[in-house]
Every structure is written in structure tokens, then in C-alpha cells.
């Protein structure tokens, strides 16, 4: 049966929409795959996720685009070798050298040199859309995706084993983001207001009562220990007890919130569709809208800059908002 492209995948695709001006491939394609092409304007491709590899930022997105910056986001270079040209949806580094990226076609990529060169490490059976990868160290990693797809590894990705997150009716829910909370707790945010928690390194998961009904796109842990979940209609949920209880924070926007970061000074920055940028001011969340109103997927903070990722690529924003 042909699978329906649901709202969550449609949103992800729209965030990744971009144009790559490509030249010839830098290396022969892997079996069954076409490698990403070198592009003069790679930073203008649709980019949807970013991770720090030591002092380097690595961002991924459409057409197999992977770009790197070692100067706080001021300048970017395209990775030398990427063996796929499909949409990459997530990237995670365990340290300055070892990183993983996932995306369409059930692809899991690995790098051992800080994101300069990549190889296919694993392809998930049935080639589902993978939406998030998260490594807690160089050995232990987790991948989640569409229709309840979830895997884990304890040997740096040499072997990947299925991981049961949702049960019963929850088993087929899209899992949009997996991340760490306090005390080694793992969280997964999903569609229809679903969120799950594991206190034993991914062996067992339980559904949490978020009180939300719309899809939850991502989450993060604040330095003070709170866990946030971000979702449709400007939804921000906060928990101070590892997810046992959640309260909804007012943001003043109905735009979907898709990513966030806590800056070195403790300030919070959340981004979303329609150019929405949410910051905390005097204990309250305040929303501003960028003039270009482009959909934003993720944000990083470094070198005094905000690095915004969206449908038109990378934006370096020195404003404090």
C-alpha cells in the first residue's frame, strides 16, 4: 500500500526546499546511490539541521548538502564527499571527529574526520524516512523517523538494532526528534502531541502526558534542567520533573516551532515557520517575525552570532532580537 505523505513530512520537505547550482560529482556514486554534487552556492540550499563538532558547525539539508564552518558561522565550505543526494534531515556529533547524519531512503551516514568526508554506514530495511539522529557518545546512538521507525546502536553504528518506542496505536506515530534530557534521560517528540521517555538508555520507553494534540517537532534541555518540547501553533511545553508534568508557555505566535538553542548567556532562541523567532525576555517568551518570512528549521549560536537554517539556506544573524 502506498504510504500517504502526512503533514509532518510535508512540513519537513517545505523547510528543506532550495536550489543547488551543481557541477559534476566529486567521486563515483555508491551502489544504488547518486552522490551530492559540489555546488557554488551550497549554503543557499534548503538546510534543516545543524550540530557542533568540537569548534566546528556542520549543517545538512536537501540534495545531500553538507556544509561546515570553523569560524563561528562566518564562512562555510561544502563537505568534500557525500555519497547521497537525497534530503538529509538530521546530524549529530559525539565529538570533534565522529558524526552521523540521516535522511530519506533509510540512509545513515558516518564521518570520522569532523564532517569533511562521509560514507554510508547503514541503510534501514524498507528505506523509511529517518527524521532524527542523536549520539550520546561515540558508541551509543539513536535514530527515529516516520511510522514509528526507531533504531539504536551500542558500537558506534557498526550494528543497528530495532528500538520499540511506541506501543499499540502509538507504534506507527511519526517520531520527529530524539534528544537527551537531564540525568541521561532520553526523549522523543512525535506527531499528535506524542512524547516518549526512556530512563534506561533506550531499552524501555513510556508515553508522556503532554496535553498537546498537534505534532511536536523538536525539543531541547536547558542548562538549568528544564526540558522543552516545540510544536505546531507556536506550542512550547516545559517540564521541570523529567517529563512527569508539562505546562504550556505562551509565545504569542501560531507559527509551527521547529528548532531551538540556549545561548551561552542562557538566552533562549526558538525558530519556526513564517520567519518566527521566539526569545525570552524578562521571564516571558516574545515572538518576532523576520522581514523575509522564510520558514526556519533550526538555529545554532556561536561567535556572537545566531546561525539560522531554513528554506533559503544559511543566515548569519548578529542581532540579539
Short mmCIF file of C-alpha atoms in Angstrom, two decimals:
data_model
loop_
_atom_site.label_atom_id
_atom_site.label_comp_id
_atom_site.label_asym_id
_atom_site.label_seq_id
_atom_site.Cartn_x
_atom_site.Cartn_y
_atom_site.Cartn_z
CA UNK A 1 0.00 0.00 0.00
CA UNK A 2 1.33 3.40 -0.94
CA UNK A 3 2.14 5.45 2.12
CA UNK A 4 0.50 8.83 2.46
CA UNK A 5 2.77 11.87 2.80
CA UNK A 6 1.45 13.32 6.05
CA UNK A 7 1.62 16.85 7.43
CA UNK A 8 4.86 16.24 9.30
CA UNK A 9 6.76 15.06 6.24
CA UNK A 10 5.23 17.82 4.14
CA UNK A 11 6.46 20.46 6.59
CA UNK A 12 9.93 18.94 6.65
CA UNK A 13 10.06 18.89 2.86
CA UNK A 14 8.99 22.53 2.65
CA UNK A 15 11.65 23.57 5.14
CA UNK A 16 14.28 21.82 3.05
CA UNK A 17 13.20 23.29 -0.29
CA UNK A 18 16.14 25.01 -2.02
CA UNK A 19 18.11 25.23 -5.26
CA UNK A 20 21.67 23.86 -5.66
CA UNK A 21 23.75 25.11 -8.60
CA UNK A 22 25.70 21.93 -9.15
CA UNK A 23 28.77 20.83 -11.06
CA UNK A 24 29.99 17.29 -11.72
CA UNK A 25 30.23 14.74 -8.88
CA UNK A 26 33.49 14.71 -6.92
CA UNK A 27 33.55 10.93 -6.57
CA UNK A 28 31.83 7.84 -8.03
CA UNK A 29 28.39 7.06 -6.57
CA UNK A 30 27.94 4.33 -4.01
CA UNK A 31 25.99 1.31 -5.25
CA UNK A 32 22.42 2.40 -5.91
CA UNK A 33 23.09 6.00 -4.84
CA UNK A 34 23.97 9.25 -6.56
CA UNK A 35 26.46 11.40 -4.62
CA UNK A 36 25.85 15.03 -3.70
CA UNK A 37 27.25 17.44 -6.26
CA UNK A 38 29.65 20.23 -5.50
CA UNK A 39 27.74 23.49 -5.57
CA UNK A 40 28.99 27.04 -5.78
CA UNK A 41 26.06 28.22 -3.66
CA UNK A 42 25.69 25.23 -1.36
CA UNK A 43 24.82 27.45 1.62
CA UNK A 44 21.66 28.53 -0.22
CA UNK A 45 20.24 25.02 -0.39
CA UNK A 46 17.41 24.19 1.95
CA UNK A 47 19.13 23.32 5.25
CA UNK A 48 17.25 21.76 8.14
CA UNK A 49 19.66 20.66 10.89
CA UNK A 50 22.97 21.66 12.47
CA UNK A 51 25.33 20.14 15.04
CA UNK A 52 28.61 21.19 16.64
CA UNK A 53 31.68 19.05 16.04
CA UNK A 54 34.02 20.49 18.61
CA UNK A 55 34.55 24.08 17.46
CA UNK A 56 33.10 23.35 14.00
CA UNK A 57 29.47 23.64 12.93
CA UNK A 58 28.08 21.10 10.46
CA UNK A 59 24.73 21.69 8.73
CA UNK A 60 22.77 19.30 6.48
CA UNK A 61 19.81 19.54 4.15
CA UNK A 62 18.41 19.00 0.68
CA UNK A 63 20.26 17.35 -2.23
CA UNK A 64 22.70 15.71 0.18
CA UNK A 65 24.11 19.12 1.04
CA UNK A 66 26.53 19.21 3.98
CA UNK A 67 28.42 22.40 4.84
CA UNK A 68 30.94 23.18 7.60
CA UNK A 69 32.13 26.29 9.43
CA UNK A 70 35.12 26.53 11.76
CA UNK A 71 34.86 30.26 12.45
CA UNK A 72 31.55 30.62 14.27
CA UNK A 73 29.44 30.62 11.13
CA UNK A 74 31.21 33.44 9.30
CA UNK A 75 32.35 31.28 6.39
CA UNK A 76 31.21 27.85 5.21
CA UNK A 77 32.67 25.12 2.99
CA UNK A 78 30.87 22.21 1.40
CA UNK A 79 31.92 18.73 2.53
CA UNK A 80 34.34 17.07 0.13
CA UNK A 81 32.47 13.77 -0.19
CA UNK A 82 28.80 12.92 0.45
CA UNK A 83 27.63 9.65 -1.17
CA UNK A 84 23.91 10.55 -1.43
CA UNK A 85 21.93 13.37 -3.00
CA UNK A 86 18.61 13.00 -1.18
CA UNK A 87 17.24 15.09 1.69
CA UNK A 88 19.31 14.83 4.88
CA UNK A 89 17.16 15.65 7.89
CA UNK A 90 19.38 15.45 10.97
CA UNK A 91 23.01 15.41 12.09
CA UNK A 92 24.70 14.57 15.40
CA UNK A 93 28.33 14.59 16.54
CA UNK A 94 29.65 12.67 19.52
CA UNK A 95 32.91 14.63 19.48
CA UNK A 96 35.00 16.74 17.10
CA UNK A 97 35.59 13.86 14.68
CA UNK A 98 32.77 11.30 14.87
CA UNK A 99 29.40 12.27 13.43
CA UNK A 100 26.29 10.80 11.84
CA UNK A 101 23.59 12.11 9.50
CA UNK A 102 20.28 10.57 8.43
CA UNK A 103 17.59 11.26 5.88
CA UNK A 104 15.33 9.91 3.17
CA UNK A 105 15.74 6.37 1.93
CA UNK A 106 16.64 4.98 5.34
CA UNK A 107 20.19 6.28 4.94
CA UNK A 108 22.59 6.59 7.89
CA UNK A 109 25.86 8.35 7.05
CA UNK A 110 29.02 8.44 9.15
CA UNK A 111 32.07 10.71 9.24
CA UNK A 112 35.32 10.19 11.12
CA UNK A 113 37.01 13.46 10.20
CA UNK A 114 34.67 16.13 11.53
CA UNK A 115 32.32 16.16 8.56
CA UNK A 116 34.74 16.62 5.67
CA UNK A 117 34.10 13.17 4.16
CA UNK A 118 31.08 10.90 4.63
CA UNK A 119 30.22 7.27 3.92
CA UNK A 120 27.05 5.19 4.03
CA UNK A 121 27.19 3.23 7.27
CA UNK A 122 23.75 1.60 7.15
CA UNK A 123 20.53 1.54 5.12
CA UNK A 124 17.38 0.67 7.06
CA UNK A 125 15.20 -2.05 5.55
CA UNK A 126 12.18 -0.73 3.59
CA UNK A 127 14.06 2.61 3.34
CA UNK A 128 11.85 4.70 5.64
CA UNK A 129 12.22 8.45 6.09
CA UNK A 130 14.59 8.99 9.01
CA UNK A 131 13.98 12.27 10.84
CA UNK A 132 16.42 12.48 13.75
CA UNK A 133 19.74 11.07 14.93
CA UNK A 134 21.28 11.58 18.36
CA UNK A 135 24.53 10.18 19.79
CA UNK A 136 25.27 10.44 23.50
CA UNK A 137 28.88 9.32 22.97
CA UNK A 138 30.92 7.75 20.18
CA UNK A 139 29.37 4.32 20.80
CA UNK A 140 25.73 4.92 21.73
CA UNK A 141 23.32 6.40 19.22
CA UNK A 142 19.62 6.59 18.40
CA UNK A 143 17.67 7.15 15.19
CA UNK A 144 13.94 7.79 14.80
CA UNK A 145 11.67 8.50 11.87
CA UNK A 146 8.39 8.06 10.06
CA UNK A 147 5.78 5.49 11.06
CA UNK A 148 7.44 4.64 14.36
CA UNK A 149 10.83 3.78 12.91
CA UNK A 150 13.42 3.65 15.71
CA UNK A 151 16.89 2.10 15.99
CA UNK A 152 19.79 2.13 18.38
CA UNK A 153 23.46 1.21 18.33
CA UNK A 154 25.96 0.48 21.10
CA UNK A 155 29.03 0.05 18.89
CA UNK A 156 29.30 3.32 17.01
CA UNK A 157 26.91 2.27 14.27
CA UNK A 158 28.58 -0.97 13.20
CA UNK A 159 25.30 -2.66 14.11
CA UNK A 160 21.84 -1.10 14.39
CA UNK A 161 19.02 -2.80 16.26
CA UNK A 162 15.28 -2.01 16.19
CA UNK A 163 14.03 0.00 19.16
CA UNK A 164 10.39 -0.10 20.29
CA UNK A 165 9.30 3.39 21.32
CA UNK A 166 5.51 3.46 20.96
CA UNK A 167 3.21 0.54 21.63
CA UNK A 168 -0.25 -0.33 20.33
CA UNK A 169 -1.74 2.60 18.44
CA UNK A 170 1.38 4.62 19.18
CA UNK A 171 3.63 2.20 17.31
CA UNK A 172 3.07 3.88 13.92
CA UNK A 173 3.34 7.51 15.01
CA UNK A 174 5.97 9.62 13.28
CA UNK A 175 8.89 10.26 15.65
CA UNK A 176 10.28 13.68 14.73
CA UNK A 177 13.15 14.23 17.16
CA UNK A 178 15.18 12.30 19.74
CA UNK A 179 17.36 14.13 22.28
CA UNK A 180 18.88 13.91 25.75
CA UNK A 181 17.45 15.38 28.93
CA UNK A 182 18.87 15.60 32.46
CA UNK A 183 20.46 12.59 34.16
CA UNK A 184 20.84 10.63 30.93
CA UNK A 185 17.12 10.58 30.21
CA UNK A 186 16.14 10.29 26.54
CA UNK A 187 13.12 11.98 24.97
CA UNK A 188 11.39 11.53 21.63
CA UNK A 189 8.90 14.08 20.24
CA UNK A 190 6.29 12.93 17.77
CA UNK A 191 3.08 13.59 15.93
CA UNK A 192 -0.35 14.13 17.52
CA UNK A 193 1.15 15.60 20.69
CA UNK A 194 3.06 12.44 21.47
CA UNK A 195 6.25 12.39 23.50
CA UNK A 196 8.13 9.44 24.94
CA UNK A 197 10.80 9.00 27.62
CA UNK A 198 13.45 6.39 28.36
CA UNK A 199 15.33 6.27 31.64
CA UNK A 200 17.45 3.24 30.75
CA UNK A 201 19.34 4.25 27.62
CA UNK A 202 16.60 3.40 25.14
CA UNK A 203 15.79 -0.12 26.33
CA UNK A 204 12.30 0.82 27.50
CA UNK A 205 10.11 3.79 26.59
CA UNK A 206 6.94 5.24 28.10
CA UNK A 207 4.47 7.69 26.62
CA UNK A 208 4.20 11.03 28.44
CA UNK A 209 1.05 13.04 29.00
CA UNK A 210 1.86 16.32 27.28
CA UNK A 211 -1.72 17.58 26.95
CA UNK A 212 -0.93 18.59 23.34
CA UNK A 213 -2.77 17.40 20.24
CA UNK A 214 -0.69 18.89 17.43
CA UNK A 215 2.61 17.47 16.26
CA UNK A 216 5.71 18.14 18.34
CA UNK A 217 8.67 18.84 16.08
CA UNK A 218 11.66 19.05 18.40
CA UNK A 219 12.93 19.54 21.92
CA UNK A 220 15.90 20.58 23.99
CA UNK A 221 17.29 20.58 27.51
CA UNK A 222 18.06 23.91 29.14
CA UNK A 223 21.18 24.33 31.27
CA UNK A 224 19.02 24.79 34.38
CA UNK A 225 17.46 21.36 33.77
CA UNK A 226 14.12 22.17 32.17
CA UNK A 227 13.06 20.17 29.15
CA UNK A 228 11.22 21.94 26.32
CA UNK A 229 9.10 20.49 23.53
CA UNK A 230 8.29 22.61 20.46
CA UNK A 231 5.40 22.10 18.09
CA UNK A 232 2.51 23.22 15.97
CA UNK A 233 0.67 26.52 16.50
CA UNK A 234 3.52 28.07 18.50
CA UNK A 235 3.36 25.36 21.15
CA UNK A 236 6.13 25.33 23.76
CA UNK A 237 5.83 22.80 26.58
CA UNK A 238 8.08 22.91 29.63
CA UNK A 239 8.80 20.24 32.23
CA UNK A 240 10.88 20.62 35.38
CA UNK A 241 10.48 16.99 36.53
CA UNK A 242 11.86 14.92 33.64
CA UNK A 243 8.56 14.90 31.77
CA UNK A 244 6.18 13.80 34.51
CA UNK A 245 4.28 17.09 34.17
CA UNK A 246 4.16 19.73 31.44
CA UNK A 247 2.97 23.29 31.27
CA UNK A 248 2.30 25.31 28.15
CA UNK A 249 4.25 28.55 27.72
CA UNK A 250 2.66 31.48 25.89
CA UNK A 251 4.61 32.50 22.78
CA UNK A 252 2.26 34.90 21.03
CA UNK A 253 2.52 33.09 17.69
CA UNK A 254 0.62 30.41 15.81
CA UNK A 255 3.60 29.51 13.64
CA UNK A 256 4.99 25.99 13.97
CA UNK A 257 8.18 25.99 16.06
CA UNK A 258 10.79 23.63 14.70
CA UNK A 259 14.10 24.17 16.50
CA UNK A 260 15.80 25.97 19.34
CA UNK A 261 19.03 26.69 21.16
CA UNK A 262 20.09 28.09 24.51
CA UNK A 263 22.90 30.62 24.05
CA UNK A 264 26.00 30.81 26.24
CA UNK A 265 24.41 33.64 28.24
CA UNK A 266 21.36 31.48 28.99
CA UNK A 267 19.11 33.23 26.49
CA UNK A 268 16.65 31.07 24.59
CA UNK A 269 16.10 31.31 20.82
CA UNK A 270 13.38 29.27 19.07
CA UNK A 271 12.65 29.35 15.34
CA UNK A 272 9.82 28.28 13.12
CA UNK A 273 7.76 28.76 10.01
CA UNK A 274 6.91 32.16 8.57
CA UNK A 275 10.15 33.68 9.87
CA UNK A 276 9.15 33.29 13.52
CA UNK A 277 11.89 33.82 16.12
CA UNK A 278 10.96 33.43 19.78
CA UNK A 279 13.23 34.75 22.54
CA UNK A 280 12.89 35.01 26.30
CA UNK A 281 12.76 38.49 27.81
CA UNK A 282 12.16 39.25 31.48
CA UNK A 283 10.90 35.72 32.05
CA UNK A 284 8.46 35.83 29.13
CA UNK A 285 8.64 34.45 25.61
CA UNK A 286 8.41 37.11 22.90
CA UNK A 287 7.96 36.43 19.18
CA UNK A 288 9.40 38.46 16.33
CA UNK A 289 8.89 37.85 12.61
CA UNK A 290 11.73 38.25 10.12
CA UNK A 291 11.03 40.53 7.18
CA UNK A 292 11.75 37.75 4.69
CA UNK A 293 9.27 35.43 6.46
CA UNK A 294 11.12 32.36 5.25
CA UNK A 295 10.50 29.06 7.01
CA UNK A 296 13.23 28.35 9.56
CA UNK A 297 14.12 24.82 10.62
CA UNK A 298 16.99 25.11 13.10
CA UNK A 299 19.28 27.54 14.89
CA UNK A 300 22.77 27.49 16.42
CA UNK A 301 24.65 30.06 18.48
CA UNK A 302 28.36 30.74 18.17
CA UNK A 303 30.90 33.51 17.86
CA UNK A 304 28.38 36.11 18.94
CA UNK A 305 26.14 35.15 16.01
CA UNK A 306 22.90 33.32 15.55
CA UNK A 307 23.09 30.84 12.69
CA UNK A 308 19.64 30.35 11.20
CA UNK A 309 18.84 27.47 8.85
CA UNK A 310 15.84 27.47 6.56
CA UNK A 311 14.33 27.10 3.15
CA UNK A 312 16.78 29.57 1.59
CA UNK A 313 19.86 28.20 3.31
CA UNK A 314 22.06 29.74 5.98
CA UNK A 315 21.61 33.15 7.59
CA UNK A 316 24.18 34.67 9.93
CA UNK A 317 22.27 36.99 12.26
CA UNK A 318 24.21 39.17 14.71
CA UNK A 319 21.06 40.75 16.13
CA UNK A 320 20.06 39.91 19.67
CA UNK A 321 16.33 40.00 18.96
#
